[in-house]
Coordinates of C-alpha atoms in Angstrom, one line a residue:
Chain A
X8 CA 0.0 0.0 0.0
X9 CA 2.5 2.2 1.3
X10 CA 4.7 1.9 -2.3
X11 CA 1.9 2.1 -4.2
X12 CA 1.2 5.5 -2.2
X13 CA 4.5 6.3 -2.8
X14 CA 4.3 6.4 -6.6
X15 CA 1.1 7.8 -6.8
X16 CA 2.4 10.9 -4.9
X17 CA 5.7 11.1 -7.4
X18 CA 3.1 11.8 -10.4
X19 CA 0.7 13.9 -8.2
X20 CA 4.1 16.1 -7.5
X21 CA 5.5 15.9 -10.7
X22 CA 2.3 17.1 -12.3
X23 CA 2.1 19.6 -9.7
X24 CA 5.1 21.1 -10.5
X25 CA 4.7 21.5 -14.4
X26 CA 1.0 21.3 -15.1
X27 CA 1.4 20.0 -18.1
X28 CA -1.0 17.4 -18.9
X29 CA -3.5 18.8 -16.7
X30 CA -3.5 21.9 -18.5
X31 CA -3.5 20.8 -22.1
X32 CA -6.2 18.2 -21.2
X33 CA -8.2 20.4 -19.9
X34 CA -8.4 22.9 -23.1
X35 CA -8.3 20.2 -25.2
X36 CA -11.4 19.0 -23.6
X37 CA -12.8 22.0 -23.9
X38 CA -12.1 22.7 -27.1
X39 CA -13.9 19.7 -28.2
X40 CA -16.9 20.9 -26.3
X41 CA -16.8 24.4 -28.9
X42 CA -16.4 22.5 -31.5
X43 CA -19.2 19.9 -31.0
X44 CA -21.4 23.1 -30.4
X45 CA -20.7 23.9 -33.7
X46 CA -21.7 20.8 -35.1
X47 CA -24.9 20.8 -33.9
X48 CA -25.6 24.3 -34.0
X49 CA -29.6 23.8 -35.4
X50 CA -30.1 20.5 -33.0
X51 CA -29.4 22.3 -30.2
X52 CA -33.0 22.4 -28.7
X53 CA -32.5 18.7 -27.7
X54 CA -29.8 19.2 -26.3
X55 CA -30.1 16.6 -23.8
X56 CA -29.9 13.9 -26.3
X57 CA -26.5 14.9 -27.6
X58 CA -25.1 16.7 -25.3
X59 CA -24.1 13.3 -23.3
X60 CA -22.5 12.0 -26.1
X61 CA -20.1 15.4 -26.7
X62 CA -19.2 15.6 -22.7
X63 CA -18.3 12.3 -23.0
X64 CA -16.5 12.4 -26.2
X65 CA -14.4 15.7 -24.3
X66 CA -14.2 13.4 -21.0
X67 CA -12.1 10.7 -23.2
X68 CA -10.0 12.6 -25.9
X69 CA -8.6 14.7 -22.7
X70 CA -8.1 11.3 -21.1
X71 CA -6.0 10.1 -23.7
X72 CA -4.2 13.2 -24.0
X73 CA -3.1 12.8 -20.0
X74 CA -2.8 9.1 -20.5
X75 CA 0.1 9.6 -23.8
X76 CA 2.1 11.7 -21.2
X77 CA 2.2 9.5 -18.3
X78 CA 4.5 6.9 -19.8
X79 CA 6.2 9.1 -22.2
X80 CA 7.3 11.1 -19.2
X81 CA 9.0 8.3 -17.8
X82 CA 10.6 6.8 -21.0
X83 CA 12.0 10.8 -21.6
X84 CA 15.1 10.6 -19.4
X85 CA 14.9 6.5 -18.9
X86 CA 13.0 7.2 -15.6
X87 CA 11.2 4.2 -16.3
X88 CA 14.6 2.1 -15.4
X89 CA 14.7 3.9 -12.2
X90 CA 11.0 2.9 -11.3
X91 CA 11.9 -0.9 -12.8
X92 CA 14.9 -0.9 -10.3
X93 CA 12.6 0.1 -7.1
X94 CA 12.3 -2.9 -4.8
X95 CA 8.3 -2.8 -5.6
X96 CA 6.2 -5.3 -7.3
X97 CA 5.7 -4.1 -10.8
X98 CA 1.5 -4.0 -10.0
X99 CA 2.5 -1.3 -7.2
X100 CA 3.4 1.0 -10.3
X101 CA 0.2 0.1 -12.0
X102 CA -1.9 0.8 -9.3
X103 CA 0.5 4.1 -8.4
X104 CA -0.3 5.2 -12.2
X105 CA -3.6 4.4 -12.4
X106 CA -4.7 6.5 -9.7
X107 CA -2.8 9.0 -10.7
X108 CA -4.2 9.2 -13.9
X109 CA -7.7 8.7 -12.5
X110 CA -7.1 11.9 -10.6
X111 CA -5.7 13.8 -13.2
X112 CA -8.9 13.2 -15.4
X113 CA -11.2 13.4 -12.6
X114 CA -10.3 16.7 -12.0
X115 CA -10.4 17.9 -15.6
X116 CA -14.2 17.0 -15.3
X117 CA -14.6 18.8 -12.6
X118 CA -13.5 21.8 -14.5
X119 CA -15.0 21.0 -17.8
X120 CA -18.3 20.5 -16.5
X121 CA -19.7 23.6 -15.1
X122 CA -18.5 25.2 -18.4
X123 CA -20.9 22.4 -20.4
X124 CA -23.5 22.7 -18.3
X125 CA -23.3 27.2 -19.0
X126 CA -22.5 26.4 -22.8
X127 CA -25.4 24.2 -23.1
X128 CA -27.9 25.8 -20.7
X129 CA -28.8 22.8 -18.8
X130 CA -30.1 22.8 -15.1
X131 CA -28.8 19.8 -13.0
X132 CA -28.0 20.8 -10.2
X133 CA -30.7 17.9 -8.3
X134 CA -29.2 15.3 -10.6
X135 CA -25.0 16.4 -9.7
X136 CA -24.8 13.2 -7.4
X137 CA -25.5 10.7 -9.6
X138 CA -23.8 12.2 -12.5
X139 CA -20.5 12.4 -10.2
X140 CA -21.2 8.0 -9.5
X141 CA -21.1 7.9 -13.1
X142 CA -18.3 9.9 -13.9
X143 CA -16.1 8.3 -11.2
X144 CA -17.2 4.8 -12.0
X145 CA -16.6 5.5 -16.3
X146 CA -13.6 7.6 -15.5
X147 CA -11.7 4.5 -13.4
X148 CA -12.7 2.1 -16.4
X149 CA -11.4 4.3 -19.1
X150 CA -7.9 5.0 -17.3
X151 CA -7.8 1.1 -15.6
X152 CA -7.3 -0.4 -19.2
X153 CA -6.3 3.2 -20.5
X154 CA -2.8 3.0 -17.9
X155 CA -1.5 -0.4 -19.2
X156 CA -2.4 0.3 -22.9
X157 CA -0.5 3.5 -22.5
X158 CA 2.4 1.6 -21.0
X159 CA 2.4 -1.2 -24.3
X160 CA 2.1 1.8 -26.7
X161 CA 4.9 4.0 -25.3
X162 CA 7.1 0.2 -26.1
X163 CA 5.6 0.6 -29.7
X164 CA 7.0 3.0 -32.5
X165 CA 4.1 5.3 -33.1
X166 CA 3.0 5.8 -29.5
X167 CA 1.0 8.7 -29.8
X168 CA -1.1 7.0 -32.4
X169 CA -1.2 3.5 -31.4
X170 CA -3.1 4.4 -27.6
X171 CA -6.2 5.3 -28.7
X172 CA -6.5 2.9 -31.7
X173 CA -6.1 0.5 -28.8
X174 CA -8.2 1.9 -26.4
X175 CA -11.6 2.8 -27.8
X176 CA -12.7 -0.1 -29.2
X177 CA -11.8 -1.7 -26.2
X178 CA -13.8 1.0 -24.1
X179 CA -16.8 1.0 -26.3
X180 CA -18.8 -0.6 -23.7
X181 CA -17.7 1.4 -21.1
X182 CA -18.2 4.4 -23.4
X183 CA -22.0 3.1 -24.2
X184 CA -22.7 2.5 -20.4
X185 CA -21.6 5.8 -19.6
X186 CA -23.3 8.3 -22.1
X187 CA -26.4 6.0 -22.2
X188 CA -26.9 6.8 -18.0
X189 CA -25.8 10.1 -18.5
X190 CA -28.7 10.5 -21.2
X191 CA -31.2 9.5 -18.3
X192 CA -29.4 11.6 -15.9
X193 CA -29.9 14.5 -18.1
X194 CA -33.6 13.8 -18.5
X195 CA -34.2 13.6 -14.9
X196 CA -33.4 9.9 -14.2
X197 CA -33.3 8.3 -10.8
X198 CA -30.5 5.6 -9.7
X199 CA -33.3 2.9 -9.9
X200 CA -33.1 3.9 -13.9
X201 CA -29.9 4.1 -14.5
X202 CA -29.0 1.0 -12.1
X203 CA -28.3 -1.6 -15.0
X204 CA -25.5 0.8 -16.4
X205 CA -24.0 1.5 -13.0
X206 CA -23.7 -2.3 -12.6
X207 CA -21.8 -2.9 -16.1
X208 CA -19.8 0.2 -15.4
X209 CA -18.3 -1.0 -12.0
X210 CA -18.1 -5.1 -13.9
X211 CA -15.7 -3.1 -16.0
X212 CA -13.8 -1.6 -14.0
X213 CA -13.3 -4.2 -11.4
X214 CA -12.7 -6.6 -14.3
X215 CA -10.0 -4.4 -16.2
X216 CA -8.1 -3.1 -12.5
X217 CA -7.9 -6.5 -11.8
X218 CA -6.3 -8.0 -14.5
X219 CA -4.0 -5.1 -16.0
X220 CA -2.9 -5.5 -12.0
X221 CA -2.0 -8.9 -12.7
X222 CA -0.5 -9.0 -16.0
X223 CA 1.3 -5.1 -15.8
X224 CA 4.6 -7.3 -14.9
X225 CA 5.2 -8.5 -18.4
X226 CA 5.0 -4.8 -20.0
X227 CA 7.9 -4.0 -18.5
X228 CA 9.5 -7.3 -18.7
X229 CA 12.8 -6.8 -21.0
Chain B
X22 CA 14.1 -29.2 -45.4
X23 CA 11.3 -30.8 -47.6
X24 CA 9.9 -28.9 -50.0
X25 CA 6.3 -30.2 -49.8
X26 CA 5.1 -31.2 -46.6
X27 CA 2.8 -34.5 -46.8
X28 CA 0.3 -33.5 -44.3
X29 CA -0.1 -29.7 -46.0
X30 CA -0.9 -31.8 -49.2
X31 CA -3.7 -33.8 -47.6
X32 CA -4.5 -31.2 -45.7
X33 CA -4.9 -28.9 -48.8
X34 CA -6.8 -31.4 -50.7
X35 CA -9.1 -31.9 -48.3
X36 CA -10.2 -28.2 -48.1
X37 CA -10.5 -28.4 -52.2
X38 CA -12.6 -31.0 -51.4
X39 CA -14.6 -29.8 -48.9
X40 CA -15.8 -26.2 -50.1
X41 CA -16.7 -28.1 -53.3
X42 CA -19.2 -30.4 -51.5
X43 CA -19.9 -27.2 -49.4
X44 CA -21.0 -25.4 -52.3
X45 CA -22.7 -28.2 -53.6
X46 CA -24.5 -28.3 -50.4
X47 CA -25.2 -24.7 -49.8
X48 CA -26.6 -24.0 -53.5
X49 CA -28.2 -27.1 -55.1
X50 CA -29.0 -29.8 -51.8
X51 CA -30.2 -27.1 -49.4
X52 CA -34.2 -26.0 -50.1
X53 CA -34.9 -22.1 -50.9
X54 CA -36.0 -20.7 -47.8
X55 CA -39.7 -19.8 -47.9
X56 CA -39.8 -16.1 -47.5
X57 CA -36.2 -14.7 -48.1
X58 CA -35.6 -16.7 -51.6
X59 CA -32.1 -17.1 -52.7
X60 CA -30.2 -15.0 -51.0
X61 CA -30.7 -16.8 -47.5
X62 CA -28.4 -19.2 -48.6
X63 CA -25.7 -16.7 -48.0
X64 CA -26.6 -18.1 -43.9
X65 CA -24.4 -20.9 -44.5
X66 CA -21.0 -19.0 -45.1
X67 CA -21.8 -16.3 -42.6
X68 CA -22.4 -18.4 -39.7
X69 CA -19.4 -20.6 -40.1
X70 CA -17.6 -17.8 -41.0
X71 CA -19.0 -15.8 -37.9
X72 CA -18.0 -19.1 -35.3
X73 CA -14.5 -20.0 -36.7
X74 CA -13.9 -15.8 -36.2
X75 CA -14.7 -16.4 -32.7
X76 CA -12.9 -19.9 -32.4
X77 CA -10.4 -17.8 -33.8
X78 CA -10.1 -14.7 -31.3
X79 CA -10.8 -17.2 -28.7
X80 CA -7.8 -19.2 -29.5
X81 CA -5.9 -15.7 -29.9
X82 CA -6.8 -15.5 -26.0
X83 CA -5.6 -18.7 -24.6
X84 CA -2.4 -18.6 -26.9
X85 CA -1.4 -15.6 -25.5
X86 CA -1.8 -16.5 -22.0
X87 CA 0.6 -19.6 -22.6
X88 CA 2.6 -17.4 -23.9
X89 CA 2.7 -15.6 -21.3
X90 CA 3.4 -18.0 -18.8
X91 CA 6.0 -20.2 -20.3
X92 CA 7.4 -17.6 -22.7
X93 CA 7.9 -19.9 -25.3
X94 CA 8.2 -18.4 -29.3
X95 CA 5.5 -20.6 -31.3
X96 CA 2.0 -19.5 -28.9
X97 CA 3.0 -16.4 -29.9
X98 CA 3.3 -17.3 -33.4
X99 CA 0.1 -19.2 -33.0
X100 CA -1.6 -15.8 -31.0
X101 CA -0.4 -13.7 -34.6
X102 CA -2.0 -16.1 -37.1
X103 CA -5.0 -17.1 -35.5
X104 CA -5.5 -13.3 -35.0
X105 CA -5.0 -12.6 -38.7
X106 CA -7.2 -15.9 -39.9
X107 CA -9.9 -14.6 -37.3
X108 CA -9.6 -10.9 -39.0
X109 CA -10.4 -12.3 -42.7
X110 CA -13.3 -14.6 -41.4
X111 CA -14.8 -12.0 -39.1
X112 CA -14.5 -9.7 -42.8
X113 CA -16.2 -12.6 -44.3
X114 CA -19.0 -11.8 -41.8
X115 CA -18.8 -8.4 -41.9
X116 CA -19.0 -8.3 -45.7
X117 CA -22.3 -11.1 -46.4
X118 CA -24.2 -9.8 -43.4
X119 CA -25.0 -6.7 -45.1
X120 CA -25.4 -8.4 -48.5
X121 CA -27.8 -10.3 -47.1
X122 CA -29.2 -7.3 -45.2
X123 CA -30.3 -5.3 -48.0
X124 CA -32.9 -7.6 -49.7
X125 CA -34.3 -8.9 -46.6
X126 CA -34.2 -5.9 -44.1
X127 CA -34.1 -3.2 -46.7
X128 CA -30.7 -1.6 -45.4
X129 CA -26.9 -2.5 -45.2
X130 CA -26.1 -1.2 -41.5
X131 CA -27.7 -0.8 -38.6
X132 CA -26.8 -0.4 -35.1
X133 CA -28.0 -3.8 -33.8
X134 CA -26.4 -6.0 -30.6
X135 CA -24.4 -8.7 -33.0
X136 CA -23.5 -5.9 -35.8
X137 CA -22.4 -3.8 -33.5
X138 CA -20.4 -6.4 -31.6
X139 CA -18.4 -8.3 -34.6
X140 CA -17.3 -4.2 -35.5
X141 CA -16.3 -3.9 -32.5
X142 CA -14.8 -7.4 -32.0
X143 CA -13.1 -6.9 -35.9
X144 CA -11.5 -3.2 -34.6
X145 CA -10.1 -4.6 -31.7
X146 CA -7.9 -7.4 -33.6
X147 CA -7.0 -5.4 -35.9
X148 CA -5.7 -2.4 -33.7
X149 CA -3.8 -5.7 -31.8
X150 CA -2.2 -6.7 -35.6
X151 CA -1.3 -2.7 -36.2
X152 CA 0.1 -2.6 -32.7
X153 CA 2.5 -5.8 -33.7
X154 CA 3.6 -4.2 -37.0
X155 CA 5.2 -1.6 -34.7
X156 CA 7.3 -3.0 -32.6
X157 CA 10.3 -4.1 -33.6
X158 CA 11.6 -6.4 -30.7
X159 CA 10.7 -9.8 -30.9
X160 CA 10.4 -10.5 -27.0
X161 CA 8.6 -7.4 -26.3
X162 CA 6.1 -8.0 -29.5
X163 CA 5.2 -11.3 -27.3
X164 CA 4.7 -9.9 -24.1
X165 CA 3.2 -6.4 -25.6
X166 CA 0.7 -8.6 -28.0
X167 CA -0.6 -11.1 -25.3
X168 CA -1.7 -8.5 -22.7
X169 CA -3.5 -7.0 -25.5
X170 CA -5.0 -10.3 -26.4
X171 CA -6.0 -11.1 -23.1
X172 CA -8.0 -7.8 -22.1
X173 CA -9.2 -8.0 -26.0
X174 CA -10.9 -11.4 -25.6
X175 CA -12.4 -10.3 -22.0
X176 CA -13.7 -7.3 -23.0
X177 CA -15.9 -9.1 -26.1
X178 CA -18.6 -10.3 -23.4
X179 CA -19.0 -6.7 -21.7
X180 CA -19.0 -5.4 -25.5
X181 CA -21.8 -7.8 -26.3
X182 CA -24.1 -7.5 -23.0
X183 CA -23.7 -3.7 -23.5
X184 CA -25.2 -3.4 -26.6
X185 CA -28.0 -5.7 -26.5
X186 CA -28.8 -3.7 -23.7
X187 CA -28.7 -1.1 -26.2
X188 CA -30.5 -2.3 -28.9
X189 CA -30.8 -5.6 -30.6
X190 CA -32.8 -6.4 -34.4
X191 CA -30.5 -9.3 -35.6
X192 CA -32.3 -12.5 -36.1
X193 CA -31.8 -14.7 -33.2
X194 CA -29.8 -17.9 -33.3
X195 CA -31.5 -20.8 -35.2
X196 CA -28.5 -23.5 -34.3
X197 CA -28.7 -24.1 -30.0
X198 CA -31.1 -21.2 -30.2
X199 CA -34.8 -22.0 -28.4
X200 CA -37.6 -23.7 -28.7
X201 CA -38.9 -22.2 -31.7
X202 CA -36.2 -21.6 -33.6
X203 CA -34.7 -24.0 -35.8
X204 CA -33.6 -25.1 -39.2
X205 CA -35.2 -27.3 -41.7
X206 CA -33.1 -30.8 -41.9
X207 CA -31.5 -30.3 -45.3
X208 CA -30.5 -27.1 -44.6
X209 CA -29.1 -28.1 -41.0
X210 CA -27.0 -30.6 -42.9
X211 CA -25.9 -28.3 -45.6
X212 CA -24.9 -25.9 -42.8
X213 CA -22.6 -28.8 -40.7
X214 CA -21.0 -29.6 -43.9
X215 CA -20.1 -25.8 -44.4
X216 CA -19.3 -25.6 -41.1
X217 CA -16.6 -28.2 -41.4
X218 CA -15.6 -27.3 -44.5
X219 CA -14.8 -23.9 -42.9
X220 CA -12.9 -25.1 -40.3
X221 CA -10.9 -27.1 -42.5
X222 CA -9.8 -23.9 -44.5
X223 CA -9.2 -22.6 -41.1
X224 CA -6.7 -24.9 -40.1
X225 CA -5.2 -24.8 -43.1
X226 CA -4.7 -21.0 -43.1
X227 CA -4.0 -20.8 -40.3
X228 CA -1.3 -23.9 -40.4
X229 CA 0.6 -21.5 -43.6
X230 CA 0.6 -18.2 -41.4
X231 CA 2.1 -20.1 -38.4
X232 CA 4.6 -21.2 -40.9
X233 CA 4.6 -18.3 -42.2
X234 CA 5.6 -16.8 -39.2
X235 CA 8.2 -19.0 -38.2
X236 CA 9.7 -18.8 -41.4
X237 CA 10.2 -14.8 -40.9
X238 CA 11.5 -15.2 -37.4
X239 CA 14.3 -17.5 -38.9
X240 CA 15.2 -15.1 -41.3
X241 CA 15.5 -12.9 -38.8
X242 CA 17.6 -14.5 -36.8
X243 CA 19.6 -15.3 -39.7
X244 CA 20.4 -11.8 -40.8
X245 CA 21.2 -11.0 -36.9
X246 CA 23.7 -13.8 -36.9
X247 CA 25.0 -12.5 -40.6
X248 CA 25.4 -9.0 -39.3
X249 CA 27.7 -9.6 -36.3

């Protein structure tokens, strides 16, 4: 627990000090809000019908953005040797990252979302609790297989590229779960409605933490 | 080494074989179904195409965990062509469902449970092939390729309850299916000698990538040794 804490805090601090993948997620994802609003400029009267899909679409291109950085920032200045010699079970650095990354992108929603909810004039302030269940529950999902793709890509040549080829059709169904609740949310939904979802959502996640914890040994294996 | 390989000869003619009777089967034995005419008969090369893509992936799965346990070179030979055999059968599906789609439902596409799912399933392998042609390292390729594998082949249940959850118009399963479902009798046969004549071009192509496969990572070897 304690090493796991240990790396958790190096990115917290790391991040901390630069800002860097914070920040660029965060206009990234809000960028991709504009733009969407654009896109649907005359179908904006049922807006809770798409606007799901386009918070969710900003959620996980920022995600991927912060994802990219958190192993290329170890394999800059061969940092990820240092972390391979450290007397810790390779799953420690798994779980270290993962919550790390979780944090990262939770946070980014937290800032992107009062911005959509202004930019698409939508009142849900009754429904915030059970749109924070779903974003924490899609958010751990999407960085729990997100972490140890990231870590196979940054091996590959065109790492940038080859994480969210990898990812999203892999996260479809966490993707689905999570824009489809969010679409009840939006129109006023209670847990009982969106209960189904929520219980897929958390499969996924407790499926894909426990595994990648398992098999994160052989990425780094060399 | 021999040049021909006695069992990829009887192996070979046996497939010749086979998809000839198959097509014998498929278009002159089996009836004309009732209310879809001709073009049902496309049924019997999507199915077995659709269940040798899955044997396929499936295999993918349990190849790369034995690779990853006893790290040895040919599962993950075996992982790479049953990946790429399962990519052109799940094409195979991908391509005759919609032919058959057009006449009978009126449109190519739509967003059903099973549609949706073999896209999915089809993008998933073939990011995992892309992901291979990029790395360069032999060991790393392994160990890279399984854990992609492995989370690839768990995540095709989720994928699947998600979207019938979602939304679901494809025909429901007349082989194992329920009560009502079913096939006629000449059809059923026509379809288990497809089936197998399927699987027999499976194997087969599957056998010539693995060798495939092996051959390359000789050569490679080779040139490493020639370069030192």
């Amino acid at each position: 627990m304690k090493k796991i804490a240990a790396i958790f805090w190096k990115d917290i601090i790391t991040e901390f000090r630069t800002k860097e993948s914070v920040s660029s997620m965060l206009v990234f994802g809000l960028l991709v809000i504009v733009i969407f609003n654009f896109a649907f400029e005359d179908s904006r009267a049922q807006a809770t019908k798409i606007a799901p899909g386009v918070l969710w679409v900003a959620f996980t291109f920022a995600g991927i953005l912060g994802l990219n950085r958190s192993f290329a920032v170890e394999k800059d200045q061969n940092c990820i040797q240092g972390l391979m010699l450290a007397p810790v079970d390779r799953g420690a650095i798994y779980a270290g990252k993962m919550l790390a990354n979780c944090v990262f992108m939770f946070l980014v929603e937290c800032i992107i979302l009062p911005f959509f909810i202004l930019f698409f004039n939508l009142n849900l302030i009754n429904q915030l609790p059970l749109l924070f269940l779903v974003n924490i529950l899609g958010t751990v999902g999407f960085v729990a297989v997100g972490t140890i793709f990231a870590a196979v890509s940054a091996n590959s040549r065109m790492q940038e590229v080859m994480l969210p080829i990898l990812l999203f059709p892999v996260a479809v169904p966490m993707l689905l779960a999570a824009v489809e609740s969010t679409i009840l949310i939006f129109q006023g939904g209670s847990f009982t409605s969106i209960s189904n979802w929520v219980k897929l959502l958390a499969g996924f996640d407790i499926v894909f933490t426990v595994v990648s914890f398992m098999i994160f040994d052989f990425v780094l294996e060399e | 080494m021999k040049k021909v390989n006695g069992f990829d000869t009887i192996l070979s003619s046996l497939v010749f074989l086979g998809m000839s009777f198959a097509l014998y089967m498929a278009f002159i034995y089996a009836p004309t179904e009732r209310t879809m005419g001709e073009v049902q008969r496309i049924f019997y090369f999507h199915v077995s195409s659709a269940w040798l893509a899955f044997l396929a992936f499936f295999l993918v799965f349990i190849f790369s965990i034995l690779y990853l346990i006893t790290h040895q070179r040919k599962f993950d030979m075996l992982a790479v062509a049953n990946a790429e055999v399962g990519v052109v059968f799940c094409t195979i599906v991908l391509v005759t469902g919609p032919l058959w789609a057009k006449p009978v439902w009126g449109i190519y596409w739509t967003w059903d449970a099973r549609l949706t799912s073999s896209l999915i399933l089809w993008l998933i392998y073939i990011s995992y092939l892309m992901m291979r042609a990029y790395i360069a390292d032999e060991n790393k390729r392994g160990n890279l390729a399984a854990i992609v594998g492995i989370i690839g082949f768990l995540d095709v249940p989720i994928v699947y309850m998600s979207i019938r959850w979602w939304r679901t118009q494809h025909p429901s399963p007349v082989i194992m299916g329920g009560e009502d479902s079913g096939l006629a009798p000449d059809m059923r046969t026509a379809f288990f000698v497809c089936l197998i004549a399927f699987t027999l071009l499976f194997l087969y192509l599957t056998r010539k990538r693995y060798q495939l496969e092996k051959l390359e990572s000789d050569v490679d070897q080779l040139y490493k040794l020639a370069q030192r």
